[in-house]
Amino acid sequence: MPLDFIPVAEHLGLIKQLTESLLLQAFDQARDWPSDFTLSINVTSLMIESVDFPDWLAHVASGGQFPLSRLEVEVTENALVANIDSARLNLERLRAMGVSVALDDFGTGYSGLYHLTKLAIDKIKIDRSFFDTSLDNQNEMVKAILALGKSLRMKITAEGVEHEELADWLASHECDFAQGYLFGRPLPLA
């Protein structure tokens, strides 16, 4: 699982090589997708803090013949607050290069709402834990997150959507996107 091997790869100094290899494979697949599809990648705190990360990502995308405008970087709240100044600068550089930025697992981390207005973020991804229990128990919180995203002109994605009832509720409350097993399971490489 990623939570097991990513820290080891970071500790051994192999995270960039591993990520580059995976990105090149993903670019090969995504080039055949419809042109309005975006490839989302998760980024570790070590990577988002690295001064050369935006340039490195642009170099890898160029080598993989993949346009940066079709790339979305997902970063968690906890990854951002580890070194907020470096992260902020890198997020701004990524957006200036055409890369979209999503705040992943929103609501589970340490970040304050203040950071949403100070960081170059295009999208909030509501963590699946908000939908693990009955929607009745969570709907006011989810409504608040949706309203917050709209007021900040950010797109909102609900993660972990597995039931039609939840998808309908999210659509009726103007959630921009939803992802989860209801829509499809992960696919192997073609």
C-alpha positions as CSV (number, residue, x, y, z in Angstrom):
1,M,0.0,0.0,0.0
2,P,1.2,3.6,-0.7
3,L,1.2,4.5,3.0
4,D,3.7,1.7,3.6
5,F,6.2,2.2,0.7
6,I,6.1,5.9,0.1
7,P,7.8,6.8,3.4
8,V,10.5,4.2,2.6
9,A,11.0,5.5,-0.9
10,E,11.4,9.0,0.5
11,H,13.8,7.9,3.2
12,L,15.9,6.1,0.6
13,G,15.9,9.1,-1.7
14,L,14.0,7.2,-4.4
15,I,10.7,9.0,-4.5
16,K,11.5,11.1,-7.5
17,Q,12.7,8.1,-9.6
18,L,9.6,6.1,-8.5
19,T,7.2,9.0,-9.3
20,E,8.9,9.7,-12.6
21,S,8.5,6.0,-13.7
22,L,4.8,6.0,-12.7
23,L,4.1,9.3,-14.3
24,L,5.6,8.3,-17.6
25,Q,3.3,5.2,-17.5
26,A,0.3,7.3,-16.6
27,F,1.1,9.8,-19.4
28,D,1.2,6.9,-21.9
29,Q,-2.3,5.9,-20.9
30,A,-3.7,9.4,-20.5
31,R,-2.6,10.6,-23.9
32,D,-5.3,8.4,-25.4
33,W,-8.1,9.8,-23.2
34,P,-10.5,12.5,-24.4
35,S,-8.8,15.9,-24.5
36,D,-11.0,17.2,-21.7
37,F,-9.9,14.5,-19.2
38,T,-7.4,15.4,-16.6
39,L,-4.8,13.2,-15.0
40,S,-4.6,13.7,-11.2
41,I,-1.5,12.8,-9.3
42,N,-0.9,12.7,-5.5
43,V,2.1,14.6,-4.3
44,T,4.0,14.0,-1.0
45,S,4.9,16.7,1.4
46,L,8.6,16.1,0.6
47,M,7.9,16.7,-3.1
48,I,5.7,19.8,-2.7
49,E,8.3,21.4,-0.4
50,S,11.2,20.8,-2.9
51,V,12.3,24.0,-4.6
52,D,12.8,22.2,-7.9
53,F,9.5,20.3,-7.9
54,P,7.6,22.5,-10.5
55,D,10.6,22.4,-12.9
56,W,11.1,18.7,-12.4
57,L,7.4,18.0,-13.0
58,A,7.4,20.1,-16.2
59,H,10.5,18.2,-17.4
60,V,8.9,14.8,-16.8
61,A,5.7,15.9,-18.5
62,S,7.7,17.2,-21.5
63,G,9.6,13.9,-21.7
64,G,6.2,12.1,-21.5
65,Q,4.8,14.4,-24.2
66,F,1.9,15.3,-21.8
67,P,0.5,18.8,-21.6
68,L,0.7,20.4,-18.2
69,S,-2.8,21.9,-18.8
70,R,-4.2,18.3,-18.5
71,L,-2.4,17.6,-15.2
72,E,-3.8,18.1,-11.7
73,V,-1.7,17.9,-8.6
74,E,-3.4,16.6,-5.4
75,V,-1.9,17.6,-2.1
76,T,-3.2,16.9,1.4
77,E,-3.7,19.5,4.1
78,N,-1.0,17.9,6.2
79,A,1.5,18.0,3.4
80,L,0.9,21.7,2.9
81,V,1.3,22.8,6.5
82,A,4.6,20.9,6.9
83,N,6.4,23.8,5.2
84,I,3.7,26.3,4.2
85,D,5.9,28.9,2.6
86,S,7.7,26.5,0.2
87,A,4.4,24.8,-0.6
88,R,2.7,28.1,-1.3
89,L,5.4,29.2,-3.7
90,N,5.4,25.8,-5.5
91,L,1.6,25.8,-5.8
92,E,1.7,29.3,-7.4
93,R,4.4,28.2,-9.8
94,L,2.5,25.1,-10.8
95,R,-0.7,27.1,-11.4
96,A,1.3,29.6,-13.5
97,M,2.5,26.7,-15.6
98,G,-1.1,25.5,-16.2
99,V,-1.3,22.7,-13.7
100,S,-4.5,22.5,-11.6
101,V,-4.1,22.1,-7.8
102,A,-6.5,20.2,-5.6
103,L,-6.6,20.0,-1.9
104,D,-7.1,16.3,-1.2
105,D,-8.8,14.7,1.7
106,F,-10.3,18.0,2.9
107,G,-11.5,18.0,6.4
108,T,-9.2,15.4,7.8
109,G,-6.0,17.4,8.1
110,Y,-4.5,20.1,10.2
111,S,-5.0,23.0,7.9
112,G,-7.1,26.0,8.9
113,L,-9.6,27.7,6.6
114,Y,-7.1,30.6,6.4
115,H,-4.9,28.5,4.2
116,L,-7.6,28.1,1.6
117,T,-7.5,31.8,0.8
118,K,-3.7,32.0,0.9
119,L,-2.8,29.0,-1.3
120,A,-3.1,28.6,-5.0
121,I,-5.9,25.9,-4.9
122,D,-8.4,25.3,-7.7
123,K,-10.3,22.4,-6.1
124,I,-11.3,21.0,-2.8
125,K,-11.7,17.2,-2.6
126,I,-14.1,16.3,0.3
127,D,-12.7,13.3,2.1
128,R,-14.7,10.1,1.9
129,S,-14.9,9.9,5.7
130,F,-17.7,12.5,5.5
131,F,-19.8,9.9,3.7
132,D,-18.9,6.7,5.6
133,T,-21.9,7.2,7.9
134,S,-25.4,8.1,7.2
135,L,-25.6,11.3,5.1
136,D,-28.1,12.6,7.7
137,N,-25.3,12.8,10.2
138,Q,-23.0,14.7,7.8
139,N,-25.1,16.8,5.6
140,E,-24.8,20.1,7.4
141,M,-21.0,19.8,7.4
142,V,-20.9,18.8,3.7
143,K,-23.2,21.7,2.9
144,A,-20.9,24.1,4.7
145,I,-17.9,22.7,2.7
146,L,-19.8,23.1,-0.6
147,A,-20.8,26.6,0.3
148,L,-17.2,27.5,1.3
149,G,-15.8,26.1,-2.0
150,K,-18.4,28.1,-4.0
151,S,-17.7,31.3,-2.1
152,L,-13.9,30.9,-2.8
153,R,-14.7,30.0,-6.5
154,M,-13.2,26.6,-6.1
155,K,-14.5,23.4,-7.7
156,I,-15.6,20.6,-5.3
157,T,-15.1,16.9,-5.7
158,A,-16.7,14.4,-3.3
159,E,-14.5,11.3,-2.8
160,G,-15.7,7.8,-2.0
161,V,-19.2,8.0,-3.6
162,E,-20.5,4.5,-3.7
163,H,-24.3,4.9,-3.7
164,E,-26.8,6.6,-6.1
165,E,-28.6,8.3,-3.2
166,L,-25.4,10.1,-2.2
167,A,-24.6,11.0,-5.9
168,D,-28.1,12.5,-6.2
169,W,-27.8,14.4,-3.0
170,L,-24.5,15.9,-4.0
171,A,-25.8,16.8,-7.4
172,S,-28.8,18.5,-5.8
173,H,-26.4,20.6,-3.7
174,E,-24.3,21.6,-6.6
175,C,-21.2,19.5,-5.9
176,D,-19.1,19.8,-9.1
177,F,-17.6,16.3,-9.3
178,A,-17.9,13.0,-7.6
179,Q,-15.6,10.0,-7.6
180,G,-15.9,6.5,-6.2
181,Y,-16.9,2.9,-6.9
182,L,-20.4,4.0,-8.1
183,F,-18.7,5.4,-11.2
184,G,-16.0,2.8,-11.7
185,R,-13.3,0.8,-10.1
186,P,-9.5,1.3,-10.7
187,L,-8.5,-0.2,-14.0
188,P,-5.3,-2.1,-14.8
189,L,-2.9,-0.7,-17.4
190,A,-4.1,-1.4,-20.9
